[in-house]
mmCIF file of C-alpha atoms in Angstrom:
data_model
loop_
_atom_site.group_PDB
_atom_site.id
_atom_site.type_symbol
_atom_site.label_atom_id
_atom_site.label_comp_id
_atom_site.label_asym_id
_atom_site.label_seq_id
_atom_site.Cartn_x
_atom_site.Cartn_y
_atom_site.Cartn_z
ATOM 1 C CA MET A 1 -0.019 0.038 0.013
ATOM 2 C CA ALA A 2 1.099 3.458 -0.652
ATOM 3 C CA GLY A 3 0.772 4.441 3.127
ATOM 4 C CA ASP A 4 3.383 1.529 3.902
ATOM 5 C CA ARG A 5 5.825 2.640 1.262
ATOM 6 C CA THR A 6 5.685 6.263 2.839
ATOM 7 C CA ARG A 7 5.831 5.244 6.289
ATOM 8 C CA GLU A 8 8.752 6.565 8.134
ATOM 9 C CA GLN A 9 11.273 3.736 9.156
ATOM 10 C CA PRO A 10 12.810 3.580 12.617
ATOM 11 C CA ARG A 11 16.448 4.700 12.284
ATOM 12 C CA SER A 12 19.338 2.600 13.023
ATOM 13 C CA ARG A 13 20.326 2.906 16.804
ATOM 14 C CA THR A 14 24.150 2.768 15.969
ATOM 15 C CA SER A 15 25.297 6.395 16.042
ATOM 16 C CA ALA A 16 27.779 7.855 18.345
ATOM 17 C CA GLY A 17 25.034 9.051 20.430
ATOM 18 C CA ASP A 18 23.611 5.764 20.771
ATOM 19 C CA LEU A 19 26.939 4.240 21.948
ATOM 20 C CA LEU A 20 27.148 7.104 24.558
ATOM 21 C CA HIS A 21 23.758 6.237 25.746
ATOM 22 C CA LEU A 22 24.654 2.569 26.055
ATOM 23 C CA VAL A 23 27.755 3.378 28.065
ATOM 24 C CA ARG A 24 25.866 5.873 30.383
ATOM 25 C CA SER A 25 23.090 3.447 31.056
ATOM 26 C CA GLY A 26 25.661 0.735 31.926
ATOM 27 C CA ARG A 27 24.307 -1.680 29.171
ATOM 28 C CA ALA A 28 27.717 -1.794 27.343
ATOM 29 C CA ILE A 29 30.820 -0.566 29.043
ATOM 30 C CA THR A 30 33.521 -2.129 26.752
ATOM 31 C CA ARG A 31 34.320 -1.989 23.106
ATOM 32 C CA GLY A 32 33.416 -5.695 22.746
ATOM 33 C CA ALA A 33 30.096 -5.158 24.575
ATOM 34 C CA LEU A 34 29.196 -2.221 22.119
ATOM 35 C CA GLN A 35 29.950 -4.406 19.000
ATOM 36 C CA GLU A 36 27.644 -7.076 20.406
ATOM 37 C CA ALA A 37 24.979 -4.633 21.329
ATOM 38 C CA THR A 38 24.859 -2.932 18.111
ATOM 39 C CA GLY A 39 26.196 -5.296 15.545
ATOM 40 C CA LEU A 40 28.646 -2.826 14.295
ATOM 41 C CA SER A 41 32.258 -3.794 13.281
ATOM 42 C CA ARG A 42 35.286 -3.287 15.540
ATOM 43 C CA ALA A 43 36.548 -0.484 13.194
ATOM 44 C CA THR A 44 33.040 1.256 13.256
ATOM 45 C CA VAL A 45 32.734 1.165 16.777
ATOM 46 C CA GLY A 46 36.238 2.598 17.110
ATOM 47 C CA GLN A 47 35.370 5.350 14.821
ATOM 48 C CA ARG A 48 32.251 6.491 16.757
ATOM 49 C CA LEU A 49 34.218 6.295 20.068
ATOM 50 C CA ASP A 50 36.816 8.419 18.759
ATOM 51 C CA ARG A 51 34.261 11.153 18.147
ATOM 52 C CA LEU A 52 33.228 11.038 21.797
ATOM 53 C CA PHE A 53 36.740 10.873 22.960
ATOM 54 C CA ARG A 54 37.670 13.926 21.063
ATOM 55 C CA ALA A 55 34.657 15.701 22.523
ATOM 56 C CA GLY A 56 35.762 14.979 26.058
ATOM 57 C CA TRP A 57 32.584 12.891 26.893
ATOM 58 C CA LEU A 58 34.113 9.510 27.163
ATOM 59 C CA ARG A 59 37.301 8.204 28.772
ATOM 60 C CA GLU A 60 38.638 4.750 29.289
ATOM 61 C CA GLY A 61 39.115 3.562 32.774
ATOM 62 C CA ALA A 62 40.337 0.427 34.613
ATOM 63 C CA SER A 63 40.032 -2.905 32.937
ATOM 64 C CA GLY A 64 36.890 -4.890 33.323
ATOM 65 C CA ALA A 65 36.458 -7.845 35.289
ATOM 66 C CA ALA A 66 35.618 -10.216 32.496
ATOM 67 C CA GLY A 67 37.885 -11.045 29.407
ATOM 68 C CA SER A 68 36.877 -11.060 25.814
ATOM 69 C CA PRO A 69 34.414 -13.775 24.383
ATOM 70 C CA THR A 70 37.543 -15.332 22.695
ATOM 71 C CA GLY A 71 39.470 -15.464 25.924
ATOM 72 C CA GLY A 72 41.732 -12.514 25.521
ATOM 73 C CA ARG A 73 42.580 -10.183 28.339
ATOM 74 C CA PRO A 74 40.064 -8.165 30.107
ATOM 75 C CA SER A 75 38.975 -4.995 28.098
ATOM 76 C CA LEU A 76 39.218 -1.423 29.247
ATOM 77 C CA ARG A 77 36.029 0.014 30.914
ATOM 78 C CA LEU A 78 34.411 2.889 28.950
ATOM 79 C CA GLU A 79 33.251 5.671 31.405
ATOM 80 C CA PHE A 80 31.139 8.892 30.981
ATOM 81 C CA ASP A 81 33.620 11.701 31.833
ATOM 82 C CA ASP A 82 31.752 14.031 34.088
ATOM 83 C CA ALA A 83 34.579 16.517 34.377
ATOM 84 C CA HIS A 84 34.385 18.093 30.974
ATOM 85 C CA ALA A 85 31.245 20.486 31.804
ATOM 86 C CA VAL A 86 28.991 21.487 34.692
ATOM 87 C CA VAL A 87 25.299 22.290 34.959
ATOM 88 C CA LEU A 88 23.641 25.249 36.550
ATOM 89 C CA ALA A 89 20.301 24.519 38.397
ATOM 90 C CA ALA A 90 17.921 26.649 40.419
ATOM 91 C CA SER A 91 14.525 26.196 41.975
ATOM 92 C CA LEU A 92 11.972 28.947 42.977
ATOM 93 C CA ASP A 93 9.461 28.890 45.574
ATOM 94 C CA THR A 94 7.073 31.491 46.260
ATOM 95 C CA ARG A 95 9.414 33.638 48.706
ATOM 96 C CA HIS A 96 12.797 31.759 48.471
ATOM 97 C CA ALA A 97 15.192 30.349 45.796
ATOM 98 C CA ARG A 98 17.894 27.876 45.734
ATOM 99 C CA ALA A 99 20.736 27.404 43.126
ATOM 100 C CA ALA A 100 23.751 25.284 42.504
ATOM 101 C CA VAL A 101 26.466 24.209 40.203
ATOM 102 C CA LEU A 102 26.517 20.583 39.736
ATOM 103 C CA THR A 103 28.642 18.074 37.707
ATOM 104 C CA LEU A 104 27.126 15.978 35.071
ATOM 105 C CA THR A 105 26.510 13.143 37.492
ATOM 106 C CA GLY A 106 24.709 15.221 40.102
ATOM 107 C CA GLU A 107 27.413 16.189 42.723
ATOM 108 C CA LEU A 108 26.764 19.594 44.088
ATOM 109 C CA LEU A 109 30.000 21.909 43.642
ATOM 110 C CA ALA A 110 28.463 25.046 45.238
ATOM 111 C CA GLU A 111 25.196 26.039 46.436
ATOM 112 C CA ARG A 112 23.275 29.118 47.399
ATOM 113 C CA SER A 113 19.781 29.882 48.966
ATOM 114 C CA GLY A 114 18.122 32.982 49.872
ATOM 115 C CA ALA A 115 15.043 35.147 49.929
ATOM 116 C CA LEU A 116 13.705 35.741 46.238
ATOM 117 C CA SER A 117 9.949 36.417 45.694
ATOM 118 C CA VAL A 118 8.166 35.434 42.561
ATOM 119 C CA ASP A 119 5.892 38.516 43.281
ATOM 120 C CA GLU A 120 8.710 40.553 42.095
ATOM 121 C CA GLY A 121 8.318 39.420 38.467
ATOM 122 C CA PRO A 122 10.289 37.391 36.161
ATOM 123 C CA GLU A 123 12.422 40.324 34.845
ATOM 124 C CA GLN A 124 13.940 41.032 38.327
ATOM 125 C CA VAL A 125 13.923 37.336 39.745
ATOM 126 C CA LEU A 126 15.692 35.915 36.686
ATOM 127 C CA GLY A 127 18.114 38.713 36.444
ATOM 128 C CA ALA A 128 19.017 37.900 40.246
ATOM 129 C CA LEU A 129 19.506 34.443 39.303
ATOM 130 C CA GLY A 130 21.857 35.218 36.608
ATOM 131 C CA GLY A 131 23.957 36.977 39.353
ATOM 132 C CA TRP A 132 23.670 34.152 41.668
ATOM 133 C CA PHE A 133 25.044 31.730 38.895
ATOM 134 C CA ALA A 134 28.008 33.980 38.347
ATOM 135 C CA GLY A 135 28.935 33.904 41.992
ATOM 136 C CA LEU A 136 28.467 30.181 42.254
ATOM 137 C CA LEU A 137 30.693 29.539 39.237
ATOM 138 C CA LYS A 138 33.573 31.433 40.960
ATOM 139 C CA GLU A 139 32.993 29.719 44.321
ATOM 140 C CA ALA A 140 33.195 26.253 42.276
ATOM 141 C CA GLY A 141 36.284 27.191 40.449
ATOM 142 C CA ARG A 142 34.577 26.823 37.088
ATOM 143 C CA SER A 143 34.425 29.130 34.196
ATOM 144 C CA ALA A 144 31.250 30.204 32.300
ATOM 145 C CA ASP A 145 32.211 28.382 29.094
ATOM 146 C CA ALA A 146 32.219 25.070 31.189
ATOM 147 C CA VAL A 147 28.403 25.390 31.486
ATOM 148 C CA CYS A 148 26.608 23.248 29.085
ATOM 149 C CA GLY A 149 23.025 23.972 30.313
ATOM 150 C CA ILE A 150 20.846 25.523 32.790
ATOM 151 C CA GLY A 151 17.735 23.761 34.423
ATOM 152 C CA LEU A 152 15.041 25.839 36.346
ATOM 153 C CA GLY A 153 12.151 24.642 38.480
ATOM 154 C CA VAL A 154 9.019 27.082 39.038
ATOM 155 C CA PRO A 155 6.019 26.707 41.218
ATOM 156 C CA GLY A 156 3.538 26.572 38.461
ATOM 157 C CA PRO A 157 2.379 24.615 35.367
ATOM 158 C CA VAL A 158 4.935 24.721 32.558
ATOM 159 C CA ASP A 159 4.742 24.132 28.732
ATOM 160 C CA THR A 160 8.155 22.442 28.453
ATOM 161 C CA ALA A 161 8.005 22.900 24.592
ATOM 162 C CA THR A 162 8.412 26.552 25.245
ATOM 163 C CA GLY A 163 9.630 26.887 28.713
ATOM 164 C CA ARG A 164 6.755 29.175 29.520
ATOM 165 C CA VAL A 165 4.295 28.879 32.557
ATOM 166 C CA VAL A 166 0.661 28.648 31.927
ATOM 167 C CA GLN A 167 -1.871 30.439 33.986
ATOM 168 C CA PRO A 168 0.285 29.995 37.141
ATOM 169 C CA PRO A 169 -2.049 30.672 40.183
ATOM 170 C CA ILE A 170 0.674 31.855 42.370
ATOM 171 C CA MET A 171 3.188 33.661 39.936
ATOM 172 C CA PRO A 172 1.573 36.980 39.106
ATOM 173 C CA GLY A 173 3.121 38.500 35.903
ATOM 174 C CA TRP A 174 4.756 35.182 34.694
ATOM 175 C CA ASP A 175 1.974 33.800 32.553
ATOM 176 C CA GLY A 176 3.505 33.280 29.195
ATOM 177 C CA TYR A 177 6.863 35.116 29.747
ATOM 178 C CA ASP A 178 9.785 33.898 27.756
ATOM 179 C CA ILE A 179 11.701 32.486 31.021
ATOM 180 C CA ARG A 180 14.328 30.659 28.883
ATOM 181 C CA GLY A 181 15.267 33.776 26.805
ATOM 182 C CA ARG A 182 15.457 36.099 29.983
ATOM 183 C CA LEU A 183 17.455 33.615 32.089
ATOM 184 C CA GLY A 184 19.890 32.883 29.161
ATOM 185 C CA ARG A 185 20.445 36.652 28.911
ATOM 186 C CA ALA A 186 20.805 37.179 32.560
ATOM 187 C CA PHE A 187 23.551 34.451 32.580
ATOM 188 C CA ALA A 188 25.391 36.044 29.617
ATOM 189 C CA GLU A 189 25.033 39.480 31.026
ATOM 190 C CA GLN A 190 26.669 38.208 34.426
ATOM 191 C CA THR A 191 29.380 36.138 33.081
ATOM 192 C CA GLY A 192 30.139 37.495 29.462
ATOM 193 C CA GLU A 193 29.398 34.124 28.078
ATOM 194 C CA GLY A 194 27.800 33.800 24.547
ATOM 195 C CA ASP A 195 24.815 35.831 23.418
ATOM 196 C CA GLY A 196 22.491 34.506 26.085
ATOM 197 C CA GLY A 197 20.176 33.197 23.505
ATOM 198 C CA GLY A 198 18.872 30.622 25.953
ATOM 199 C CA SER A 199 16.804 28.927 23.454
ATOM 200 C CA GLY A 200 18.678 25.707 23.389
ATOM 201 C CA ASP A 201 20.397 26.277 20.061
ATOM 202 C CA ALA A 202 24.088 26.763 19.421
ATOM 203 C CA ALA A 203 23.901 30.447 19.800
ATOM 204 C CA GLY A 204 23.237 30.330 23.711
ATOM 205 C CA VAL A 205 23.443 28.012 26.696
ATOM 206 C CA PRO A 206 20.454 25.821 26.788
ATOM 207 C CA VAL A 207 17.929 26.395 29.418
ATOM 208 C CA LEU A 208 15.258 23.957 30.369
ATOM 209 C CA VAL A 209 12.205 24.934 32.579
ATOM 210 C CA ASP A 210 9.858 22.585 34.471
ATOM 211 C CA ASN A 211 7.511 22.440 37.561
ATOM 212 C CA ASP A 212 9.402 22.282 40.690
ATOM 213 C CA ALA A 213 7.433 19.293 41.890
ATOM 214 C CA ASN A 214 8.115 17.430 38.661
ATOM 215 C CA LEU A 215 11.857 18.107 38.947
ATOM 216 C CA MET A 216 11.730 17.117 42.897
ATOM 217 C CA ALA A 217 10.179 13.808 41.776
ATOM 218 C CA TYR A 218 12.677 13.408 39.114
ATOM 219 C CA GLY A 219 15.558 13.827 41.387
ATOM 220 C CA GLU A 220 14.241 11.779 44.179
ATOM 221 C CA GLN A 221 13.328 8.970 41.847
ATOM 222 C CA ARG A 222 16.507 8.784 40.108
ATOM 223 C CA THR A 223 18.732 8.908 43.161
ATOM 224 C CA GLY A 224 16.749 6.964 45.697
ATOM 225 C CA HIS A 225 14.230 4.688 43.819
ATOM 226 C CA PRO A 226 15.665 4.066 40.258
ATOM 227 C CA ASP A 227 13.683 0.801 40.109
ATOM 228 C CA CYS A 228 10.348 2.179 40.877
ATOM 229 C CA ALA A 229 8.364 2.040 37.704
ATOM 230 C CA ALA A 230 5.663 4.519 39.028
ATOM 231 C CA PHE A 231 6.773 7.171 41.485
ATOM 232 C CA ALA A 232 4.556 10.067 42.846
ATOM 233 C CA LEU A 233 5.872 12.944 44.918
ATOM 234 C CA VAL A 234 3.546 15.587 46.519
ATOM 235 C CA LYS A 235 5.009 18.944 47.600
ATOM 236 C CA VAL A 236 3.149 20.724 50.230
ATOM 237 C CA SER A 237 4.749 24.145 51.094
ATOM 238 C CA THR A 238 3.117 27.636 50.450
ATOM 239 C CA GLY A 239 1.151 25.734 47.597
ATOM 240 C CA ILE A 240 0.443 21.907 46.772
ATOM 241 C CA GLY A 241 1.749 20.207 43.696
ATOM 242 C CA ALA A 242 2.530 16.699 42.663
ATOM 243 C CA GLY A 243 5.235 15.328 40.310
ATOM 244 C CA VAL A 244 4.965 11.800 38.806
ATOM 245 C CA VAL A 245 7.598 9.631 37.172
ATOM 246 C CA VAL A 246 6.417 6.802 35.059
ATOM 247 C CA GLY A 247 8.961 4.366 33.569
ATOM 248 C CA GLY A 248 11.781 6.738 34.454
ATOM 249 C CA GLN A 249 10.244 9.732 32.750
ATOM 250 C CA ILE A 250 8.225 12.733 34.018
ATOM 251 C CA TYR A 251 4.636 12.427 33.136
ATOM 252 C CA ARG A 252 3.500 16.003 32.418
ATOM 253 C CA GLY A 253 0.136 15.546 30.714
ATOM 254 C CA ILE A 254 -0.514 17.027 27.236
ATOM 255 C CA ASP A 255 0.489 20.678 28.228
ATOM 256 C CA GLY A 256 2.228 20.455 31.591
ATOM 257 C CA GLY A 257 -0.761 20.589 33.867
ATOM 258 C CA ALA A 258 -0.447 17.118 35.268
ATOM 259 C CA GLY A 259 0.048 16.879 39.157
ATOM 260 C CA ASP A 260 -1.781 20.179 39.940
ATOM 261 C CA ILE A 261 -3.712 18.471 42.889
ATOM 262 C CA GLY A 262 -3.622 21.782 44.837
ATOM 263 C CA HIS A 263 -6.816 22.864 42.998
ATOM 264 C CA VAL A 264 -8.829 19.693 43.385
ATOM 265 C CA ARG A 265 -12.134 20.542 45.049
ATOM 266 C CA VAL A 266 -12.561 19.218 48.574
ATOM 267 C CA PRO A 267 -15.790 19.348 50.813
ATOM 268 C CA GLU A 268 -14.099 21.031 53.819
ATOM 269 C CA GLY A 269 -12.881 23.885 51.487
ATOM 270 C CA ALA A 270 -16.323 25.153 50.980
ATOM 271 C CA GLY A 271 -16.196 28.843 51.389
ATOM 272 C CA ALA A 272 -12.426 29.043 51.304
ATOM 273 C CA LEU A 273 -11.137 31.128 48.543
ATOM 274 C CA CYS A 274 -7.785 30.028 46.785
ATOM 275 C CA ARG A 275 -5.481 32.122 44.859
ATOM 276 C CA CYS A 276 -6.458 30.883 41.675
ATOM 277 C CA GLY A 277 -9.939 32.546 42.270
ATOM 278 C CA SER A 278 -12.000 29.417 42.922
ATOM 279 C CA TYR A 279 -13.399 28.340 46.238
ATOM 280 C CA GLY A 280 -12.885 24.923 47.922
ATOM 281 C CA CYS A 281 -9.499 24.026 46.497
ATOM 282 C CA LEU A 282 -7.261 21.644 48.533
ATOM 283 C CA ALA A 283 -4.515 24.486 48.569
ATOM 284 C CA ALA A 284 -7.063 26.777 50.092
ATOM 285 C CA VAL A 285 -7.337 24.524 53.289
ATOM 286 C CA ALA A 286 -4.195 22.329 53.450
ATOM 287 C CA SER A 287 -1.253 24.308 52.093
ATOM 288 C CA GLY A 288 1.274 26.009 54.139
ATOM 289 C CA ARG A 289 -0.140 29.446 53.115
ATOM 290 C CA ALA A 290 -3.728 28.377 54.456
ATOM 291 C CA LEU A 291 -2.110 27.077 57.715
ATOM 292 C CA ALA A 292 -0.166 30.233 58.086
ATOM 293 C CA ARG A 293 -3.496 32.223 57.655
ATOM 294 C CA ARG A 294 -5.379 29.991 60.270
ATOM 295 C CA LEU A 295 -2.465 30.405 62.716
ATOM 296 C CA THR A 296 -2.325 34.070 62.444
ATOM 297 C CA GLU A 297 -5.969 34.216 62.928
ATOM 298 C CA ALA A 298 -5.399 32.222 66.250
ATOM 299 C CA GLY A 299 -2.831 34.830 67.268
ATOM 300 C CA VAL A 300 0.348 32.940 65.995
ATOM 301 C CA PRO A 301 1.840 35.172 63.455
ATOM 302 C CA ALA A 302 2.867 33.372 60.267
ATOM 303 C CA GLU A 303 2.984 34.326 56.542
ATOM 304 C CA SER A 304 3.985 31.167 54.558
ATOM 305 C CA GLY A 305 4.780 27.607 54.645
ATOM 306 C CA SER A 306 8.503 28.222 55.852
ATOM 307 C CA ASP A 307 6.997 30.227 58.942
ATOM 308 C CA VAL A 308 4.713 26.975 59.421
ATOM 309 C CA ARG A 309 7.805 24.751 59.269
ATOM 310 C CA GLU A 310 9.449 26.699 61.987
ATOM 311 C CA LEU A 311 6.571 26.466 64.100
ATOM 312 C CA LEU A 312 6.438 22.579 63.614
ATOM 313 C CA ALA A 313 10.154 22.274 64.348
ATOM 314 C CA GLU A 314 9.392 24.008 67.751
ATOM 315 C CA GLY A 315 6.588 21.600 68.444
ATOM 316 C CA HIS A 316 3.947 24.410 68.684
ATOM 317 C CA PRO A 317 0.783 22.597 69.517
ATOM 318 C CA GLU A 318 -1.656 24.593 67.326
ATOM 319 C CA ALA A 319 0.841 24.042 64.226
ATOM 320 C CA VAL A 320 1.017 20.467 64.980
ATOM 321 C CA ARG A 321 -2.696 20.093 65.194
ATOM 322 C CA LEU A 322 -3.280 21.847 61.982
ATOM 323 C CA ALA A 323 -0.532 20.133 60.209
ATOM 324 C CA ARG A 324 -2.252 16.829 60.958
ATOM 325 C CA GLU A 325 -5.532 18.003 60.063
ATOM 326 C CA ALA A 326 -4.036 19.321 56.704
ATOM 327 C CA GLY A 327 -2.533 15.905 56.169
ATOM 328 C CA ARG A 328 -5.797 14.324 56.290
ATOM 329 C CA SER A 329 -7.301 16.546 53.643
ATOM 330 C CA VAL A 330 -4.464 15.761 51.443
ATOM 331 C CA GLY A 331 -4.470 12.171 52.315
ATOM 332 C CA GLU A 332 -8.228 11.997 51.040
ATOM 333 C CA VAL A 333 -7.215 13.528 47.663
ATOM 334 C CA LEU A 334 -4.244 11.071 47.673
ATOM 335 C CA ALA A 335 -6.345 8.022 48.090
ATOM 336 C CA THR A 336 -7.945 8.876 44.400
ATOM 337 C CA VAL A 337 -4.403 9.467 43.063
ATOM 338 C CA VAL A 338 -3.115 6.259 44.561
ATOM 339 C CA THR A 339 -5.951 4.433 43.071
ATOM 340 C CA LEU A 340 -5.596 5.946 39.693
ATOM 341 C CA LEU A 341 -1.672 5.573 39.398
ATOM 342 C CA ASN A 342 -0.972 2.560 41.536
ATOM 343 C CA PRO A 343 2.640 3.754 42.439
ATOM 344 C CA GLY A 344 5.167 1.933 44.325
ATOM 345 C CA VAL A 345 6.350 4.936 46.216
ATOM 346 C CA LEU A 346 4.406 8.066 47.379
ATOM 347 C CA MET A 347 6.805 10.670 48.679
ATOM 348 C CA ILE A 348 5.742 13.851 50.760
ATOM 349 C CA ALA A 349 8.008 16.738 50.514
ATOM 350 C CA GLY A 350 8.123 20.488 51.116
ATOM 351 C CA ASP A 351 7.699 22.622 54.377
ATOM 352 C CA LEU A 352 4.933 20.558 55.853
ATOM 353 C CA ALA A 353 6.678 17.106 55.344
ATOM 354 C CA GLY A 354 7.111 16.081 59.056
ATOM 355 C CA THR A 355 5.424 13.601 61.259
ATOM 356 C CA PRO A 356 2.261 15.314 62.033
ATOM 357 C CA PHE A 357 1.321 15.937 58.397
ATOM 358 C CA LEU A 358 2.495 12.455 57.451
ATOM 359 C CA THR A 359 0.526 10.845 60.053
ATOM 360 C CA GLY A 360 -2.791 12.732 58.869
ATOM 361 C CA VAL A 361 -1.826 11.631 55.188
ATOM 362 C CA ARG A 362 -1.625 8.021 56.336
ATOM 363 C CA GLU A 363 -4.755 7.901 58.350
ATOM 364 C CA LEU A 364 -7.030 8.975 55.510
ATOM 365 C CA LEU A 365 -5.056 7.280 52.652
ATOM 366 C CA TYR A 366 -5.219 3.957 54.024
ATOM 367 C CA GLN A 367 -8.948 4.425 55.157
ATOM 368 C CA ARG A 368 -10.212 5.502 51.904
ATOM 369 C CA ALA A 369 -7.959 3.893 49.208
ATOM 370 C CA LEU A 370 -8.743 0.143 48.069
ATOM 371 C CA PRO A 371 -6.345 -2.285 50.023
ATOM 372 C CA ARG A 372 -4.859 -3.499 46.631
ATOM 373 C CA SER A 373 -3.734 0.100 45.712
ATOM 374 C CA THR A 374 -1.809 0.258 48.975
ATOM 375 C CA ALA A 375 -0.560 -3.224 49.597
ATOM 376 C CA HIS A 376 2.899 -2.523 47.861
ATOM 377 C CA LEU A 377 2.987 1.216 48.496
ATOM 378 C CA ASP A 378 5.872 2.831 50.534
ATOM 379 C CA VAL A 379 4.624 6.266 51.924
ATOM 380 C CA VAL A 380 7.852 8.241 52.704
ATOM 381 C CA THR A 381 9.375 11.592 53.036
ATOM 382 C CA ALA A 382 11.927 13.240 50.777
ATOM 383 C CA ARG A 383 15.505 11.987 51.075
ATOM 384 C CA LEU A 384 17.260 14.893 49.267
ATOM 385 C CA GLY A 385 15.215 17.347 51.256
ATOM 386 C CA GLU A 386 15.593 21.133 49.647
ATOM 387 C CA ARG A 387 17.902 19.914 46.977
ATOM 388 C CA SER A 388 15.439 17.491 45.281
ATOM 389 C CA ALA A 389 14.629 19.989 42.700
ATOM 390 C CA LEU A 390 18.306 21.035 42.083
ATOM 391 C CA VAL A 391 19.260 17.380 41.702
ATOM 392 C CA GLY A 392 16.237 16.762 39.310
ATOM 393 C CA ALA A 393 16.821 19.945 37.165
ATOM 394 C CA GLY A 394 20.555 18.942 36.781
ATOM 395 C CA ALA A 395 19.543 15.427 35.595
ATOM 396 C CA LEU A 396 16.919 16.685 33.199
ATOM 397 C CA VAL A 397 19.462 18.995 31.563
ATOM 398 C CA VAL A 398 22.035 16.117 31.295
ATOM 399 C CA GLU A 399 19.364 13.668 29.915
ATOM 400 C CA HIS A 400 18.354 16.226 27.237
ATOM 401 C CA LEU A 401 21.902 17.159 26.121
ATOM 402 C CA TYR A 402 23.236 13.472 26.083
ATOM 403 C CA ALA A 403 20.208 11.810 24.613
ATOM 404 C CA PRO A 404 21.434 10.047 21.332
ATOM 405 C CA ASP A 405 19.846 12.589 18.715
ATOM 406 C CA ARG A 406 20.730 15.604 20.641
ATOM 407 C CA ALA A 407 24.293 14.241 21.294
ATOM 408 C CA GLU A 408 24.721 13.762 17.527
ATOM 409 C CA GLU A 409 23.590 17.284 16.953
ATOM 410 C CA ARG A 410 26.118 18.656 19.479
ATOM 411 C CA LEU A 411 28.933 16.538 18.020
ATOM 412 C CA ALA A 412 28.211 18.014 14.514
ATOM 413 C CA ALA A 413 28.152 21.518 15.748
ATOM 414 C CA LEU A 414 31.492 20.700 17.409
ATOM 415 C CA GLY A 415 32.879 19.539 13.966
ATOM 416 C CA LEU A 416 33.235 16.015 15.121
#
């Protein structure tokens, strides 16, 4: 049939980028193993590897434990060389930010956190991050031209194709803003590196933007639960959001709106006005902002989730009571989430992720969800803490830049 003749054929997975992927994943870490995995000749494998060696992306390490299939001496191991570049990562909360320089394997080389309110608008906030990045590179002893990419987490839904937030409830002035372009320019202005195109092409440092809960989930799943096929993380801070990783990939929905559980309507929220403009949202009754408001009304001054976290750390009885109550509200919504997704790990993160809140979540979750949905479920708190999104952002950049097709494009741009 004509349709069959014009159907696009799958490309052969034997490029230099594919060999790099095999090495990075651990599926083939010697020349012989690459020949076996790809069916390529020894000479062709050598040619492909030569491009990767010249780019500085691969190196040969110690000999492997096993010899060749023909009984020869052990082959040299091939290793991804994480020293040839670094990644910049940042995560914005409503009132605070955190930024870091990371190696390509996720090690933090320098880190900074501080007050930075999204209410100040994207121009000022992203400009400030450019300055933070410049200072962190100096602290890490790395030059701006060593940066291969920038990852940013924001507290709102993101269209990852464009890097723009879409109707964010708690980010006034950010809707549709060109975050990638502005952050790329801010980096260039502060470091003098490139033209700051920030669009991901050869003209500027690539900038990737995603929802902060997505990046937290990605970082936590990759580092602590790599074998978990369905992983869910719920961040409860000033707002409430969730990130889901399925089959090792972030699940975003069709336009970045997946995981926005803070705006699920709950019965106890009737009459509670949410920042999105609706009444009855989960975030209006169970977020850090909601608890801060209720504590203030009770005579305990608090403005945000971070203030509530401090009160919980002090064991303040009213904060503890409200946190457990909020956990129960979130747990009721999560019963539906768990029934739908059937995850192996449900992780609670953010300012409220302590014992009182977690106790409330478990009470309602196990009461409401079907036993089959929770029989193999681990409900845990974040392992990486406030660094989750940074690690996830760094990993996202690396996976993007060293994916087979993208790696081929970059090698060609380098003339290799």
